[in-house]
Amino acid sequence: MTTATETTGVFKVYIRATPEAIWNAITDPEWSVKYGYGGYVSYDLKPGGAYAVRPDEQMLAAGKEMGFPIPDVIVDGEVIEANPYTLLKQSWRMIMDETTFSEGFTTLTYEIEQLSAGYCSLTLIHECPAHPATLRMVSGLNEAPPDQGGGGWPWVLSDLKSLLETGSRM
């Protein structure tokens, strides 16, 4: 399920995995590099703790090939609240795109809920008030192909689901 208002995107997926596995996939750099657009996450999982995503080798190579410089940190922010296996709320800013960078920080919330034996829902809420370019990008509403930055959170969550359930990316 995906919904979006003028200021908020809500993206929900159901995954046959434990809350711990989903949490680890979100917060562990060895997992984050395996799905979505890649990149190595870094979290200091306490209120006020730093959040950053560094590009992986594939992203650096693609940027070089396209003549698009990739910064050392592509996304940054700060942890607002972290309750392992159930809730992660943080600020979020895309650095590698001038337009989204200039819009500033948004608020990103992951909610993990155990539903029944082996199933969880993962809801991602991305609040983007006065951030139209960011909301358009993260909602997957831009013109780029999904696997080249155009799929937004729906692409990332679909790939995460595939990885956790099958061991392979989409």
PDB file of C-alpha atoms in Angstrom:
ATOM      1  CA  MET A   1       0.000   0.000   0.000  1.00  0.00           C
ATOM      2  CA  THR A   2       1.230   3.450  -0.886  1.00  0.00           C
ATOM      3  CA  THR A   3      -0.504   6.722  -0.144  1.00  0.00           C
ATOM      4  CA  ALA A   4       0.679  10.290  -0.387  1.00  0.00           C
ATOM      5  CA  THR A   5      -0.738  13.634   0.559  1.00  0.00           C
ATOM      6  CA  GLU A   6       0.813  16.924  -0.406  1.00  0.00           C
ATOM      7  CA  THR A   7       3.210  16.588   2.515  1.00  0.00           C
ATOM      8  CA  THR A   8       3.472  12.933   3.609  1.00  0.00           C
ATOM      9  CA  GLY A   9       4.104   9.572   1.966  1.00  0.00           C
ATOM     10  CA  VAL A  10       2.957   6.386   3.697  1.00  0.00           C
ATOM     11  CA  PHE A  11       4.338   3.106   2.374  1.00  0.00           C
ATOM     12  CA  LYS A  12       3.398  -0.278   3.829  1.00  0.00           C
ATOM     13  CA  VAL A  13       4.615  -3.763   3.022  1.00  0.00           C
ATOM     14  CA  TYR A  14       4.022  -7.170   4.601  1.00  0.00           C
ATOM     15  CA  ILE A  15       7.101  -9.323   5.060  1.00  0.00           C
ATOM     16  CA  ARG A  16       7.537 -12.942   6.107  1.00  0.00           C
ATOM     17  CA  ALA A  17      10.327 -12.151   8.575  1.00  0.00           C
ATOM     18  CA  THR A  18      10.806 -11.425  12.250  1.00  0.00           C
ATOM     19  CA  PRO A  19      10.827  -7.884  13.624  1.00  0.00           C
ATOM     20  CA  GLU A  20      14.504  -8.432  14.488  1.00  0.00           C
ATOM     21  CA  ALA A  21      15.384  -9.368  10.899  1.00  0.00           C
ATOM     22  CA  ILE A  22      13.574  -6.306   9.530  1.00  0.00           C
ATOM     23  CA  TRP A  23      15.197  -4.013  12.102  1.00  0.00           C
ATOM     24  CA  ASN A  24      18.644  -5.382  11.264  1.00  0.00           C
ATOM     25  CA  ALA A  25      18.035  -4.951   7.537  1.00  0.00           C
ATOM     26  CA  ILE A  26      17.189  -1.283   8.140  1.00  0.00           C
ATOM     27  CA  THR A  27      19.967  -0.442  10.621  1.00  0.00           C
ATOM     28  CA  ASP A  28      22.911  -2.712   9.735  1.00  0.00           C
ATOM     29  CA  PRO A  29      25.263  -1.550   6.937  1.00  0.00           C
ATOM     30  CA  GLU A  30      25.958  -5.146   5.908  1.00  0.00           C
ATOM     31  CA  TRP A  31      22.243  -5.459   5.128  1.00  0.00           C
ATOM     32  CA  SER A  32      21.459  -1.981   3.793  1.00  0.00           C
ATOM     33  CA  VAL A  33      23.979  -2.330   0.986  1.00  0.00           C
ATOM     34  CA  LYS A  34      22.137  -5.423  -0.318  1.00  0.00           C
ATOM     35  CA  TYR A  35      18.773  -3.881  -1.290  1.00  0.00           C
ATOM     36  CA  GLY A  36      17.154  -0.777  -2.702  1.00  0.00           C
ATOM     37  CA  TYR A  37      19.739   1.651  -4.004  1.00  0.00           C
ATOM     38  CA  GLY A  38      22.476   0.238  -1.791  1.00  0.00           C
ATOM     39  CA  GLY A  39      24.693   2.249   0.451  1.00  0.00           C
ATOM     40  CA  TYR A  40      26.067   1.628   3.890  1.00  0.00           C
ATOM     41  CA  VAL A  41      23.904   2.992   6.708  1.00  0.00           C
ATOM     42  CA  SER A  42      25.391   4.200   9.943  1.00  0.00           C
ATOM     43  CA  TYR A  43      23.171   4.780  12.976  1.00  0.00           C
ATOM     44  CA  ASP A  44      23.907   5.929  16.496  1.00  0.00           C
ATOM     45  CA  LEU A  45      20.622   4.514  17.797  1.00  0.00           C
ATOM     46  CA  LYS A  46      19.842   7.026  20.529  1.00  0.00           C
ATOM     47  CA  PRO A  47      17.957  10.338  20.440  1.00  0.00           C
ATOM     48  CA  GLY A  48      20.267  12.896  18.868  1.00  0.00           C
ATOM     49  CA  GLY A  49      22.480  10.177  17.389  1.00  0.00           C
ATOM     50  CA  ALA A  50      23.894  10.614  13.913  1.00  0.00           C
ATOM     51  CA  TYR A  51      22.534   8.865  10.810  1.00  0.00           C
ATOM     52  CA  ALA A  52      24.389   8.678   7.509  1.00  0.00           C
ATOM     53  CA  VAL A  53      24.419   6.646   4.313  1.00  0.00           C
ATOM     54  CA  ARG A  54      27.663   6.227   2.419  1.00  0.00           C
ATOM     55  CA  PRO A  55      27.689   5.107  -1.212  1.00  0.00           C
ATOM     56  CA  ASP A  56      28.668   1.576  -2.119  1.00  0.00           C
ATOM     57  CA  GLU A  57      31.099   0.693  -4.869  1.00  0.00           C
ATOM     58  CA  GLN A  58      28.347   0.138  -7.449  1.00  0.00           C
ATOM     59  CA  MET A  59      26.881   3.595  -6.847  1.00  0.00           C
ATOM     60  CA  LEU A  60      30.298   5.239  -7.080  1.00  0.00           C
ATOM     61  CA  ALA A  61      31.020   3.446 -10.360  1.00  0.00           C
ATOM     62  CA  ALA A  62      27.642   4.378 -11.847  1.00  0.00           C
ATOM     63  CA  GLY A  63      28.088   8.012 -10.840  1.00  0.00           C
ATOM     64  CA  LYS A  64      31.520   8.104 -12.422  1.00  0.00           C
ATOM     65  CA  GLU A  65      30.225   6.500 -15.623  1.00  0.00           C
ATOM     66  CA  MET A  66      27.392   9.051 -15.878  1.00  0.00           C
ATOM     67  CA  GLY A  67      29.651  11.991 -14.984  1.00  0.00           C
ATOM     68  CA  PHE A  68      27.693  12.570 -11.779  1.00  0.00           C
ATOM     69  CA  PRO A  69      29.879  13.116  -8.708  1.00  0.00           C
ATOM     70  CA  ILE A  70      28.796  11.063  -5.686  1.00  0.00           C
ATOM     71  CA  PRO A  71      29.606  12.634  -2.298  1.00  0.00           C
ATOM     72  CA  ASP A  72      31.131  10.650   0.567  1.00  0.00           C
ATOM     73  CA  VAL A  73      27.791  10.846   2.420  1.00  0.00           C
ATOM     74  CA  ILE A  74      24.642  10.668   0.285  1.00  0.00           C
ATOM     75  CA  VAL A  75      21.966  10.902   2.997  1.00  0.00           C
ATOM     76  CA  ASP A  76      22.226  12.263   6.524  1.00  0.00           C
ATOM     77  CA  GLY A  77      20.071  12.966   9.535  1.00  0.00           C
ATOM     78  CA  GLU A  78      19.619  12.405  13.232  1.00  0.00           C
ATOM     79  CA  VAL A  79      17.840   9.757  15.293  1.00  0.00           C
ATOM     80  CA  ILE A  80      14.765  11.126  17.051  1.00  0.00           C
ATOM     81  CA  GLU A  81      13.514   7.905  18.664  1.00  0.00           C
ATOM     82  CA  ALA A  82      14.691   4.300  18.517  1.00  0.00           C
ATOM     83  CA  ASN A  83      12.796   1.378  20.022  1.00  0.00           C
ATOM     84  CA  PRO A  84      14.541  -1.721  18.635  1.00  0.00           C
ATOM     85  CA  TYR A  85      12.352  -4.025  16.559  1.00  0.00           C
ATOM     86  CA  THR A  86       9.292  -1.723  16.616  1.00  0.00           C
ATOM     87  CA  LEU A  87      10.028   1.955  15.858  1.00  0.00           C
ATOM     88  CA  LEU A  88      12.737   4.113  14.350  1.00  0.00           C
ATOM     89  CA  LYS A  89      12.088   7.831  13.850  1.00  0.00           C
ATOM     90  CA  GLN A  90      14.740  10.095  12.365  1.00  0.00           C
ATOM     91  CA  SER A  91      15.408  13.195  10.359  1.00  0.00           C
ATOM     92  CA  TRP A  92      16.433  12.538   6.754  1.00  0.00           C
ATOM     93  CA  ARG A  93      18.023  14.636   4.012  1.00  0.00           C
ATOM     94  CA  MET A  94      19.218  13.591   0.548  1.00  0.00           C
ATOM     95  CA  ILE A  95      22.613  15.244   0.051  1.00  0.00           C
ATOM     96  CA  MET A  96      23.507  14.004  -3.417  1.00  0.00           C
ATOM     97  CA  ASP A  97      20.695  15.911  -5.161  1.00  0.00           C
ATOM     98  CA  GLU A  98      20.950  19.721  -5.064  1.00  0.00           C
ATOM     99  CA  THR A  99      17.190  20.288  -5.084  1.00  0.00           C
ATOM    100  CA  THR A 100      16.366  17.888  -2.249  1.00  0.00           C
ATOM    101  CA  PHE A 101      19.434  19.022  -0.310  1.00  0.00           C
ATOM    102  CA  SER A 102      18.259  22.644  -0.474  1.00  0.00           C
ATOM    103  CA  GLU A 103      14.812  21.637   0.839  1.00  0.00           C
ATOM    104  CA  GLY A 104      16.444  20.492   4.075  1.00  0.00           C
ATOM    105  CA  PHE A 105      15.558  17.783   6.568  1.00  0.00           C
ATOM    106  CA  THR A 106      12.380  15.708   6.547  1.00  0.00           C
ATOM    107  CA  THR A 107      11.092  13.176   9.091  1.00  0.00           C
ATOM    108  CA  LEU A 108      11.204   9.456   8.387  1.00  0.00           C
ATOM    109  CA  THR A 109       9.510   6.858  10.599  1.00  0.00           C
ATOM    110  CA  TYR A 110       9.736   3.078  10.364  1.00  0.00           C
ATOM    111  CA  GLU A 111       7.048   1.116  12.238  1.00  0.00           C
ATOM    112  CA  ILE A 112       7.451  -2.654  12.536  1.00  0.00           C
ATOM    113  CA  GLU A 113       4.531  -4.715  13.796  1.00  0.00           C
ATOM    114  CA  GLN A 114       4.413  -8.480  14.361  1.00  0.00           C
ATOM    115  CA  LEU A 115       1.078  -9.622  12.906  1.00  0.00           C
ATOM    116  CA  SER A 116       1.046 -13.406  13.097  1.00  0.00           C
ATOM    117  CA  ALA A 117       3.523 -16.241  13.144  1.00  0.00           C
ATOM    118  CA  GLY A 118       6.252 -15.232  10.750  1.00  0.00           C
ATOM    119  CA  TYR A 119       4.633 -12.102   9.310  1.00  0.00           C
ATOM    120  CA  CYS A 120       5.221  -8.439  10.046  1.00  0.00           C
ATOM    121  CA  SER A 121       4.029  -5.180   8.606  1.00  0.00           C
ATOM    122  CA  LEU A 122       6.605  -2.529   7.888  1.00  0.00           C
ATOM    123  CA  THR A 123       5.157   0.948   7.531  1.00  0.00           C
ATOM    124  CA  LEU A 124       7.389   3.783   6.416  1.00  0.00           C
ATOM    125  CA  ILE A 125       6.053   7.317   6.920  1.00  0.00           C
ATOM    126  CA  HIS A 126       7.984  10.117   5.240  1.00  0.00           C
ATOM    127  CA  GLU A 127       6.864  13.585   6.310  1.00  0.00           C
ATOM    128  CA  CYS A 128       7.943  16.195   3.781  1.00  0.00           C
ATOM    129  CA  PRO A 129       6.171  19.485   4.581  1.00  0.00           C
ATOM    130  CA  ALA A 130       7.413  22.187   2.195  1.00  0.00           C
ATOM    131  CA  HIS A 131       9.636  19.565   0.503  1.00  0.00           C
ATOM    132  CA  PRO A 132       7.844  18.838  -2.814  1.00  0.00           C
ATOM    133  CA  ALA A 133      10.928  17.581  -4.698  1.00  0.00           C
ATOM    134  CA  THR A 134      11.832  15.222  -1.860  1.00  0.00           C
ATOM    135  CA  LEU A 135       8.272  13.859  -1.613  1.00  0.00           C
ATOM    136  CA  ARG A 136       8.124  13.361  -5.372  1.00  0.00           C
ATOM    137  CA  MET A 137      11.444  11.486  -5.334  1.00  0.00           C
ATOM    138  CA  VAL A 138      10.739   9.234  -2.332  1.00  0.00           C
ATOM    139  CA  SER A 139       7.225   8.436  -3.599  1.00  0.00           C
ATOM    140  CA  GLY A 140       8.632   7.104  -6.868  1.00  0.00           C
ATOM    141  CA  LEU A 141       6.915   9.771  -8.929  1.00  0.00           C
ATOM    142  CA  ASN A 142       9.905  11.004 -10.910  1.00  0.00           C
ATOM    143  CA  GLU A 143      10.736   9.993 -14.459  1.00  0.00           C
ATOM    144  CA  ALA A 144      13.778   7.770 -13.830  1.00  0.00           C
ATOM    145  CA  PRO A 145      13.397   3.980 -14.088  1.00  0.00           C
ATOM    146  CA  PRO A 146      12.692   2.343 -10.698  1.00  0.00           C
ATOM    147  CA  ASP A 147      16.114   0.727 -10.409  1.00  0.00           C
ATOM    148  CA  GLN A 148      17.866   3.983 -11.329  1.00  0.00           C
ATOM    149  CA  GLY A 149      16.432   6.215  -8.630  1.00  0.00           C
ATOM    150  CA  GLY A 150      12.862   6.507  -9.863  1.00  0.00           C
ATOM    151  CA  GLY A 151      11.222   3.916  -7.640  1.00  0.00           C
ATOM    152  CA  GLY A 152      11.516   5.710  -4.314  1.00  0.00           C
ATOM    153  CA  TRP A 153      10.429   3.971  -1.125  1.00  0.00           C
ATOM    154  CA  PRO A 154       8.097   1.543  -2.948  1.00  0.00           C
ATOM    155  CA  TRP A 155      11.153   0.185  -4.819  1.00  0.00           C
ATOM    156  CA  VAL A 156      13.300   0.035  -1.681  1.00  0.00           C
ATOM    157  CA  LEU A 157      10.646  -1.721   0.406  1.00  0.00           C
ATOM    158  CA  SER A 158       9.816  -4.197  -2.377  1.00  0.00           C
ATOM    159  CA  ASP A 159      13.492  -5.071  -2.725  1.00  0.00           C
ATOM    160  CA  LEU A 160      13.868  -5.389   1.062  1.00  0.00           C
ATOM    161  CA  LYS A 161      10.878  -7.753   1.167  1.00  0.00           C
ATOM    162  CA  SER A 162      12.319  -9.882  -1.642  1.00  0.00           C
ATOM    163  CA  LEU A 163      15.719 -10.058   0.034  1.00  0.00           C
ATOM    164  CA  LEU A 164      14.361 -11.049   3.444  1.00  0.00           C
ATOM    165  CA  GLU A 165      11.902 -13.601   2.080  1.00  0.00           C
ATOM    166  CA  THR A 166      13.990 -15.237  -0.650  1.00  0.00           C
ATOM    167  CA  GLY A 167      17.596 -14.272   0.024  1.00  0.00           C
ATOM    168  CA  SER A 168      17.710 -12.518  -3.380  1.00  0.00           C
ATOM    169  CA  ARG A 169      16.979  -9.042  -4.628  1.00  0.00           C
ATOM    170  CA  MET A 170      14.243  -8.317  -7.142  1.00  0.00           C
TER     171      MET A 170
END
